[in-house]
Structure formats: structure tokens, C-alpha cells
């Protein structure tokens, strides 16, 4: 960005395949001097320290430019911010391409589960291919060279994102005979038809919550013209670890006792706000109090921190991931919180003591006495 006196004159790309991007703007230095003098008129100017002025035989502007009518100062503009869904489409896509070209691998291999996670990972690879093809068509020399190196063909260039996907992206569906439903198999099969095609051990969605992934897939359905994604948006999240039947389908949210929306909120409270069980409960009393009782909120807090404590140690061996948000589950290289947690008895006891006072009305009596 180039900013003058608080106004944005020029802005570069937030996400790009270019190794270097140069942004230029024409600035009026007199405007800067005028802006700096505004608050110093009057008494402050008298008290201000005087600086020695030194004349030099050069100028920041070109000689005679003051009379050149072709030169105009750049005008302030509104900044361009990507929507969160666009950031998910562009950020991990640039990251995947950079990893692919630097590691000199032949592509990506993705096992499809028929769920939103593998579907969004596939769409991010598709987004990567769209960016690469656009760069090729615009004549980006470095990207053209990288494509030919990755695909091992000196005289070939892709004409469509689908063509590049066919060279770089391989998928398979590894379902189980009893646990995987026909709906899951169909979704994986349909997605595999759209994108079929090498290898790496990466997690492009490791720092993105499930709720944000759903919004991204809904965005990609429209902006990438992928109607097949609608089935993934409507599907019930399930691990499919037990046999399914006509009357029973395993549901992640039912088994966890928490919705993915609630998990996203807990993730922000724990990671961003640095809150433990009692602090999170206090915060949620005001945010969820209109739809749950204090006791119900306390049970959800205990459920989250119970499973958080059980699984926190897994972050020490987490797959390399693209971290796009503060709530991302960083591993122990960046997240220095403990990864082995004891039973959190003290905050649970404090929650119960506060709940008891609330339920027997002692809090109200104390307030009246005050």
C-alpha cells in the first residue's frame, strides 16, 4: 500500500502468484508538508523546536515536472478488502501452488470422504488451478516456467483450470462397506468426476473452522459455477465410524454435544481471548443467556474443555497447515500453551459455586443488600 496523509493512493494484490509486485503512485510532497503543519498553527508552533534547513543540489521530483500537465497526483481511493470466503479461496490456493513448485512434486492426491472437509480441499485446488491458468494467459513468465516444470512438459500449457486439474490432481474414495452411506458415496463420486487427478502431506484447511468452510463452499458453488457442491452444504457432518441404517445416521454434532457453530465460538474464546472454563462461561452467559440457562451453558463449557484437554496433545504432531485465522489450531512451534492438561477441577468448582448461588437466589439477596 501507498498511503499519504491517511489516504490510500495505491494498493497491491493481497494474494498473488507473483514473486514480486511493484506498486507506484504520484505523491505531492507539498501536501505532506501542509498536512504536517496543520496541528502546529498557533501556540504549539511557538514552542516547537526549530530544525536546521539544509539546501541540497537534488530534488525528489523530476526537474520541470511542475509544468508537466501529464503528471497528476494520484487520487485517494477506497481500500479493497476480500470477503472471508474469497480469502479462503485465494490464500490457501497460493500457498499450495508455492509449495508445489518449490518442492518439485508432480501434483496432489486427495482421498475423498464425501464430506465438507475433503470437498473444500478439492475446491481450493480448483481455485489454485484457476489462478495459475489466469497467470499463464496474462503471460507471467515465472508461472509458465513453473507449470512446465511441474507437469514435465516444456511445450505444453493449460488452456482451462479443468485441464490443469486433470494433470495435477488425483482423487479416490476410500469408503467402508457398512459405515459409508450411499449418499456419501454419491457425493464423493460426483466430486471425483469434477476433479480427478499427486502427492504431498499438507492441510490447506487446517486453520479454518467448519462454519467458515461451509460459507466458503456456498460461495464457491456460485462464483466457481460448481452446482455439485450444494449436496455437500446440505449434508449432515458425520465421521461414519459406525454402521448406518435407514433409521440412523451418525452425526458429529449429536455425538459431541456441541454444534460446529458453538465449537467455532469456543475456539475463539480459548485461542484469541485466552479464556479458560470459568472465563468462557462468564462471557457466554451474556452471549447465550437469551437461549440457554446458565446450567446448560456450563455443561457445554465442561464438554468443550474436557475434549480439548484430551486432544490438545495432538497439536504437537499436526500436519503442516495454512493458518488463516487467529483461532487456528497452531502446533507447539507457535502455540506455547500446555499440551498436556490435568483435570480442570478448580474452574469447574468455581462454576458450580456460582451456579449454586444463582439457583438458590443468594446472588439476588446480596444485590438487594448492596
Short mmCIF file of C-alpha atoms in Angstrom, two decimals:
data_model
loop_
_atom_site.label_atom_id
_atom_site.label_comp_id
_atom_site.label_asym_id
_atom_site.label_seq_id
_atom_site.Cartn_x
_atom_site.Cartn_y
_atom_site.Cartn_z
CA UNK A 1 0.00 0.00 0.00
CA UNK A 2 0.99 3.62 -0.61
CA UNK A 3 -0.69 5.98 1.85
CA UNK A 4 -0.35 9.75 2.00
CA UNK A 5 -1.86 11.86 4.80
CA UNK A 6 -4.15 8.98 5.75
CA UNK A 7 -5.48 8.49 2.21
CA UNK A 8 -4.86 5.32 0.17
CA UNK A 9 -3.21 6.14 -3.17
CA UNK A 10 -2.29 2.64 -4.39
CA UNK A 11 -2.85 -0.93 -3.24
CA UNK A 12 -1.21 -4.16 -4.32
CA UNK A 13 -2.72 -7.62 -4.52
CA UNK A 14 -3.41 -9.32 -1.21
CA UNK A 15 -2.98 -12.74 -2.82
CA UNK A 16 -0.91 -13.31 -5.96
CA UNK A 17 1.32 -15.85 -7.68
CA UNK A 18 3.86 -13.13 -8.47
CA UNK A 19 7.14 -13.37 -6.57
CA UNK A 20 7.44 -9.57 -6.63
CA UNK A 21 4.77 -6.93 -7.15
CA UNK A 22 5.63 -3.25 -7.63
CA UNK A 23 3.00 -0.62 -6.81
CA UNK A 24 3.53 3.04 -7.76
CA UNK A 25 1.76 6.33 -7.08
CA UNK A 26 2.45 10.01 -7.72
CA UNK A 27 2.66 11.97 -4.47
CA UNK A 28 2.54 15.73 -3.97
CA UNK A 29 5.19 16.48 -1.33
CA UNK A 30 3.65 19.91 -0.69
CA UNK A 31 0.51 18.15 0.52
CA UNK A 32 2.58 16.28 3.10
CA UNK A 33 4.18 19.49 4.38
CA UNK A 34 0.81 21.21 4.59
CA UNK A 35 -0.71 18.26 6.45
CA UNK A 36 2.11 18.19 9.00
CA UNK A 37 1.83 21.91 9.70
CA UNK A 38 -1.92 21.91 10.35
CA UNK A 39 -1.81 20.97 14.06
CA UNK A 40 1.14 23.31 14.74
CA UNK A 41 -0.51 26.63 14.00
CA UNK A 42 -0.56 28.97 16.98
CA UNK A 43 0.94 28.32 20.39
CA UNK A 44 2.38 24.89 19.53
CA UNK A 45 4.30 26.43 16.64
CA UNK A 46 5.93 28.93 19.02
CA UNK A 47 7.01 26.17 21.42
CA UNK A 48 8.11 23.78 18.69
CA UNK A 49 11.79 23.10 18.26
CA UNK A 50 13.26 24.63 15.13
CA UNK A 51 15.13 22.34 12.78
CA UNK A 52 18.08 23.40 10.67
CA UNK A 53 17.20 23.60 6.97
CA UNK A 54 19.86 22.43 4.53
CA UNK A 55 19.74 23.17 0.81
CA UNK A 56 20.94 20.35 -1.46
CA UNK A 57 21.51 20.15 -5.19
CA UNK A 58 18.92 17.46 -5.90
CA UNK A 59 15.15 17.06 -5.73
CA UNK A 60 12.77 14.17 -5.13
CA UNK A 61 10.77 15.19 -8.20
CA UNK A 62 11.87 15.43 -11.81
CA UNK A 63 13.14 18.89 -12.89
CA UNK A 64 10.38 20.82 -14.64
CA UNK A 65 7.65 18.44 -13.54
CA UNK A 66 5.68 21.29 -12.00
CA UNK A 67 4.86 22.46 -15.55
CA UNK A 68 4.23 18.99 -16.98
CA UNK A 69 0.44 18.70 -17.36
CA UNK A 70 0.71 14.97 -18.00
CA UNK A 71 1.72 14.36 -14.40
CA UNK A 72 -1.12 14.31 -11.88
CA UNK A 73 -1.03 13.37 -8.21
CA UNK A 74 -2.69 10.02 -7.52
CA UNK A 75 -6.14 10.45 -6.03
CA UNK A 76 -7.19 8.70 -2.78
CA UNK A 77 -9.27 5.57 -3.26
CA UNK A 78 -11.25 3.20 -1.11
CA UNK A 79 -9.26 0.16 0.08
CA UNK A 80 -10.13 -3.22 -1.37
CA UNK A 81 -10.82 -5.94 1.19
CA UNK A 82 -11.56 -9.55 0.32
CA UNK A 83 -14.55 -11.25 1.88
CA UNK A 84 -13.61 -14.15 4.21
CA UNK A 85 -14.83 -16.62 1.59
CA UNK A 86 -12.55 -15.04 -1.02
CA UNK A 87 -9.59 -15.22 1.37
CA UNK A 88 -10.18 -18.96 1.82
CA UNK A 89 -10.32 -19.37 -1.96
CA UNK A 90 -7.16 -17.35 -2.65
CA UNK A 91 -4.82 -17.68 0.35
CA UNK A 92 -4.53 -21.50 0.61
CA UNK A 93 -4.54 -21.72 -3.22
CA UNK A 94 -1.43 -19.51 -3.48
CA UNK A 95 0.14 -21.49 -0.61
CA UNK A 96 -0.47 -24.82 -2.36
CA UNK A 97 1.00 -23.60 -5.63
CA UNK A 98 4.07 -22.18 -3.91
CA UNK A 99 4.60 -25.48 -2.07
CA UNK A 100 4.11 -27.49 -5.25
CA UNK A 101 6.58 -25.54 -7.36
CA UNK A 102 9.21 -25.31 -4.61
CA UNK A 103 9.00 -28.99 -3.64
CA UNK A 104 9.08 -30.04 -7.34
CA UNK A 105 6.32 -32.59 -6.81
CA UNK A 106 4.04 -33.77 -9.60
CA UNK A 107 0.73 -32.74 -8.04
CA UNK A 108 -1.71 -33.55 -5.23
CA UNK A 109 -3.54 -36.69 -4.12
CA UNK A 110 -6.74 -36.31 -2.10
CA UNK A 111 -8.82 -39.12 -0.56
CA UNK A 112 -12.47 -38.03 -0.72
CA UNK A 113 -14.73 -38.74 2.23
CA UNK A 114 -17.88 -37.25 0.74
CA UNK A 115 -17.89 -34.57 3.45
CA UNK A 116 -17.33 -30.84 3.59
CA UNK A 117 -13.62 -31.09 4.52
CA UNK A 118 -12.43 -33.04 1.50
CA UNK A 119 -14.84 -31.15 -0.75
CA UNK A 120 -13.46 -27.77 0.33
CA UNK A 121 -9.87 -29.05 -0.08
CA UNK A 122 -10.71 -30.11 -3.64
CA UNK A 123 -12.28 -26.73 -4.39
CA UNK A 124 -9.16 -24.95 -3.09
CA UNK A 125 -7.04 -26.97 -5.55
CA UNK A 126 -9.50 -25.94 -8.27
CA UNK A 127 -9.07 -22.30 -7.17
CA UNK A 128 -5.29 -22.77 -7.39
CA UNK A 129 -5.64 -24.02 -10.96
CA UNK A 130 -7.81 -21.01 -11.83
CA UNK A 131 -5.13 -18.63 -10.53
CA UNK A 132 -2.37 -20.48 -12.41
CA UNK A 133 -4.27 -20.50 -15.72
CA UNK A 134 -5.06 -16.79 -15.38
CA UNK A 135 -1.37 -16.07 -14.75
CA UNK A 136 -0.37 -18.18 -17.77
CA UNK A 137 -2.85 -16.38 -20.02
CA UNK A 138 -1.57 -12.99 -18.82
CA UNK A 139 1.97 -14.01 -19.82
CA UNK A 140 3.53 -14.46 -16.36
CA UNK A 141 6.93 -15.87 -17.31
CA UNK A 142 7.72 -17.39 -13.90
CA UNK A 143 4.35 -19.16 -13.60
CA UNK A 144 4.65 -20.50 -17.17
CA UNK A 145 8.08 -21.90 -16.32
CA UNK A 146 6.78 -23.43 -13.06
CA UNK A 147 3.82 -25.08 -14.82
CA UNK A 148 6.08 -26.69 -17.41
CA UNK A 149 8.47 -27.90 -14.69
CA UNK A 150 5.70 -29.38 -12.52
CA UNK A 151 3.96 -31.04 -15.46
CA UNK A 152 7.29 -32.14 -17.02
CA UNK A 153 6.33 -30.78 -20.46
CA UNK A 154 8.35 -27.97 -21.99
CA UNK A 155 5.98 -27.16 -24.86
CA UNK A 156 2.62 -27.56 -23.05
CA UNK A 157 0.45 -25.01 -21.28
CA UNK A 158 -3.07 -25.45 -19.88
CA UNK A 159 -5.93 -23.60 -21.52
CA UNK A 160 -8.52 -24.17 -18.75
CA UNK A 161 -8.43 -24.79 -14.98
CA UNK A 162 -10.06 -28.18 -15.55
CA UNK A 163 -7.25 -29.20 -17.91
CA UNK A 164 -4.62 -28.30 -15.33
CA UNK A 165 -6.60 -30.11 -12.60
CA UNK A 166 -6.51 -33.21 -14.79
CA UNK A 167 -2.71 -33.10 -14.78
CA UNK A 168 -2.09 -32.17 -11.14
CA UNK A 169 -4.96 -33.55 -9.09
CA UNK A 170 -5.80 -37.18 -8.31
CA UNK A 171 -8.63 -38.29 -6.05
CA UNK A 172 -10.00 -41.52 -4.66
CA UNK A 173 -12.87 -42.54 -2.40
CA UNK A 174 -11.97 -44.85 0.49
CA UNK A 175 -15.35 -45.69 1.95
CA UNK A 176 -16.27 -48.66 4.12
CA UNK A 177 -18.86 -51.25 3.16
CA UNK A 178 -21.04 -50.94 6.27
CA UNK A 179 -20.36 -47.44 7.57
CA UNK A 180 -20.47 -45.31 4.40
CA UNK A 181 -23.93 -44.39 3.19
CA UNK A 182 -24.95 -44.35 -0.46
CA UNK A 183 -25.36 -40.56 -0.21
CA UNK A 184 -21.74 -40.19 0.91
CA UNK A 185 -20.54 -42.48 -1.88
CA UNK A 186 -22.54 -40.49 -4.44
CA UNK A 187 -21.15 -37.15 -3.30
CA UNK A 188 -17.56 -38.45 -3.43
CA UNK A 189 -18.18 -39.96 -6.86
CA UNK A 190 -19.72 -36.76 -8.23
CA UNK A 191 -16.88 -34.64 -6.91
CA UNK A 192 -14.32 -37.12 -8.29
CA UNK A 193 -15.87 -36.68 -11.75
CA UNK A 194 -15.43 -32.92 -11.50
CA UNK A 195 -11.79 -33.11 -10.33
CA UNK A 196 -9.84 -36.21 -10.93
CA UNK A 197 -6.21 -36.21 -10.64
CA UNK A 198 -0.35 -36.44 -6.98
CA UNK A 199 1.18 -36.18 -3.66
CA UNK A 200 2.05 -34.15 -0.59
CA UNK A 201 1.26 -34.24 3.12
CA UNK A 202 -0.47 -30.90 3.62
CA UNK A 203 -3.61 -29.50 5.19
CA UNK A 204 -4.90 -26.41 3.35
CA UNK A 205 -7.92 -26.09 5.67
CA UNK A 206 -6.15 -26.73 8.99
CA UNK A 207 -6.67 -23.19 10.26
CA UNK A 208 -10.28 -22.74 9.11
CA UNK A 209 -13.38 -23.54 11.16
CA UNK A 210 -16.14 -25.78 9.87
CA UNK A 211 -18.64 -22.92 9.75
CA UNK A 212 -16.29 -20.79 7.64
CA UNK A 213 -15.68 -23.77 5.35
CA UNK A 214 -19.42 -24.14 4.76
CA UNK A 215 -19.68 -20.46 3.85
CA UNK A 216 -16.71 -20.84 1.51
CA UNK A 217 -18.21 -23.87 -0.26
CA UNK A 218 -21.51 -21.99 -0.68
CA UNK A 219 -19.55 -19.06 -2.15
CA UNK A 220 -17.58 -21.34 -4.49
CA UNK A 221 -20.77 -23.02 -5.70
CA UNK A 222 -21.90 -19.67 -7.16
CA UNK A 223 -18.62 -17.96 -8.05
CA UNK A 224 -16.91 -21.05 -9.50
CA UNK A 225 -20.15 -22.40 -11.02
CA UNK A 226 -20.00 -25.74 -9.20
CA UNK A 227 -23.62 -26.82 -8.53
CA UNK A 228 -22.42 -30.24 -7.30
CA UNK A 229 -21.30 -28.53 -4.08
CA UNK A 230 -24.88 -27.95 -2.95
CA UNK A 231 -25.14 -31.57 -1.76
CA UNK A 232 -22.09 -31.11 0.48
CA UNK A 233 -23.55 -27.98 2.03
CA UNK A 234 -26.77 -29.75 2.94
CA UNK A 235 -25.11 -32.98 4.17
CA UNK A 236 -25.05 -33.83 7.89
CA UNK A 237 -21.43 -33.83 9.18
CA UNK A 238 -20.58 -37.41 10.12
CA UNK A 239 -17.44 -39.43 10.83
CA UNK A 240 -19.18 -42.66 9.63
CA UNK A 241 -17.40 -44.77 12.24
CA UNK A 242 -20.42 -46.96 12.94
CA UNK A 243 -22.72 -48.84 10.54
CA UNK A 244 -25.54 -46.72 9.15
CA UNK A 245 -29.15 -47.78 8.63
CA UNK A 246 -32.34 -46.33 7.23
CA UNK A 247 -33.29 -45.07 10.68
CA UNK A 248 -29.85 -43.98 11.97
CA UNK A 249 -27.06 -41.81 10.60
CA UNK A 250 -24.13 -40.93 12.81
CA UNK A 251 -23.95 -37.18 13.46
CA UNK A 252 -20.82 -35.37 14.65
CA UNK A 253 -22.77 -32.63 16.43
CA UNK A 254 -25.06 -35.03 18.30
CA UNK A 255 -22.17 -37.17 19.50
CA UNK A 256 -20.05 -34.20 20.55
CA UNK A 257 -22.91 -32.43 22.30
CA UNK A 258 -21.81 -29.23 20.53
CA UNK A 259 -22.63 -27.74 17.15
CA UNK A 260 -19.83 -26.66 14.84
CA UNK A 261 -21.02 -23.08 15.27
CA UNK A 262 -20.54 -23.44 19.04
CA UNK A 263 -17.13 -25.05 18.52
CA UNK A 264 -16.06 -22.04 16.45
CA UNK A 265 -17.08 -19.71 19.28
CA UNK A 266 -15.23 -21.82 21.86
CA UNK A 267 -12.16 -21.87 19.64
CA UNK A 268 -12.07 -18.07 19.54
CA UNK A 269 -12.67 -17.80 23.30
CA UNK A 270 -9.84 -20.24 24.05
CA UNK A 271 -7.29 -19.17 21.44
CA UNK A 272 -7.97 -15.50 20.76
CA UNK A 273 -9.43 -14.33 24.08
CA UNK A 274 -7.18 -16.67 26.14
CA UNK A 275 -10.12 -17.72 28.35
CA UNK A 276 -10.32 -20.82 30.50
CA UNK A 277 -13.52 -22.62 31.57
CA UNK A 278 -14.76 -20.03 34.07
CA UNK A 279 -13.90 -17.03 31.88
CA UNK A 280 -15.58 -18.64 28.87
CA UNK A 281 -18.67 -19.43 30.95
CA UNK A 282 -18.87 -15.84 32.19
CA UNK A 283 -18.64 -14.50 28.63
CA UNK A 284 -21.21 -16.93 27.25
CA UNK A 285 -23.72 -16.13 29.99
CA UNK A 286 -24.18 -12.75 28.28
CA UNK A 287 -23.98 -14.05 24.70
CA UNK A 288 -26.11 -17.20 25.02
CA UNK A 289 -28.22 -16.27 28.06
CA UNK A 290 -31.27 -15.50 25.92
CA UNK A 291 -31.40 -19.05 24.55
CA UNK A 292 -29.88 -21.27 27.27
CA UNK A 293 -29.91 -21.44 31.04
CA UNK A 294 -26.67 -20.86 32.99
CA UNK A 295 -26.63 -24.59 33.80
CA UNK A 296 -26.89 -25.59 30.11
CA UNK A 297 -24.12 -23.17 29.20
CA UNK A 298 -21.95 -24.64 31.98
CA UNK A 299 -22.45 -28.17 30.60
CA UNK A 300 -21.36 -27.07 27.13
CA UNK A 301 -18.29 -25.34 28.61
CA UNK A 302 -17.34 -28.50 30.50
CA UNK A 303 -17.90 -30.64 27.40
CA UNK A 304 -15.65 -28.46 25.26
CA UNK A 305 -12.78 -28.20 27.74
CA UNK A 306 -12.98 -31.93 28.55
CA UNK A 307 -12.39 -32.92 24.94
CA UNK A 308 -9.99 -30.03 24.41
CA UNK A 309 -7.81 -31.37 27.22
CA UNK A 310 -7.97 -34.89 25.79
CA UNK A 311 -6.94 -33.83 22.28
CA UNK A 312 -4.64 -30.86 22.81
CA UNK A 313 -1.50 -33.05 22.70
CA UNK A 314 -2.24 -33.98 19.08
CA UNK A 315 -1.25 -30.46 18.03
CA UNK A 316 2.41 -31.37 18.62
CA UNK A 317 2.32 -33.60 15.54
CA UNK A 318 -0.24 -31.74 13.45
CA UNK A 319 0.05 -31.85 9.66
CA UNK A 320 1.60 -28.69 8.14
CA UNK A 321 -1.34 -26.39 7.55
CA UNK A 322 -2.23 -22.99 6.16
CA UNK A 323 -3.21 -20.82 9.12
CA UNK A 324 -5.54 -18.04 8.05
CA UNK A 325 -7.19 -17.04 11.32
CA UNK A 326 -6.30 -16.28 14.91
CA UNK A 327 -8.36 -19.23 16.11
CA UNK A 328 -6.35 -21.69 14.01
CA UNK A 329 -5.05 -24.78 15.88
CA UNK A 330 -1.37 -23.90 15.67
CA UNK A 331 1.06 -26.60 16.69
CA UNK A 332 3.60 -26.22 19.50
CA UNK A 333 6.02 -24.22 17.32
CA UNK A 334 3.74 -21.17 17.55
CA UNK A 335 1.22 -22.04 20.26
CA UNK A 336 3.11 -22.16 23.55
CA UNK A 337 0.18 -23.20 25.75
CA UNK A 338 0.49 -26.54 27.57
CA UNK A 339 -0.36 -29.62 25.52
CA UNK A 340 -0.89 -31.99 28.45
CA UNK A 341 -3.81 -30.89 30.60
CA UNK A 342 -4.84 -32.25 34.03
CA UNK A 343 -8.47 -32.48 35.09
CA UNK A 344 -9.65 -28.87 35.37
CA UNK A 345 -11.20 -29.20 38.84
CA UNK A 346 -10.71 -25.64 40.12
CA UNK A 347 -12.61 -23.74 37.37
CA UNK A 348 -15.37 -26.38 37.36
CA UNK A 349 -15.71 -25.99 41.13
CA UNK A 350 -15.89 -22.21 40.76
CA UNK A 351 -18.59 -22.53 38.10
CA UNK A 352 -20.62 -24.84 40.37
CA UNK A 353 -20.31 -22.47 43.33
CA UNK A 354 -21.52 -19.54 41.24
CA UNK A 355 -24.35 -21.63 39.78
CA UNK A 356 -25.47 -22.72 43.22
CA UNK A 357 -25.66 -19.12 44.42
CA UNK A 358 -27.68 -18.24 41.34
CA UNK A 359 -30.06 -21.18 41.64
CA UNK A 360 -30.81 -20.70 45.34
CA UNK A 361 -31.22 -16.93 44.89
CA UNK A 362 -28.34 -15.82 47.10
CA UNK A 363 -26.96 -13.57 44.34
CA UNK A 364 -30.22 -11.62 44.25
CA UNK A 365 -30.27 -11.24 48.04
CA UNK A 366 -26.68 -9.95 48.01
CA UNK A 367 -27.61 -7.40 45.30
CA UNK A 368 -30.60 -6.15 47.33
CA UNK A 369 -28.45 -5.75 50.45
CA UNK A 370 -25.94 -3.70 48.49
#
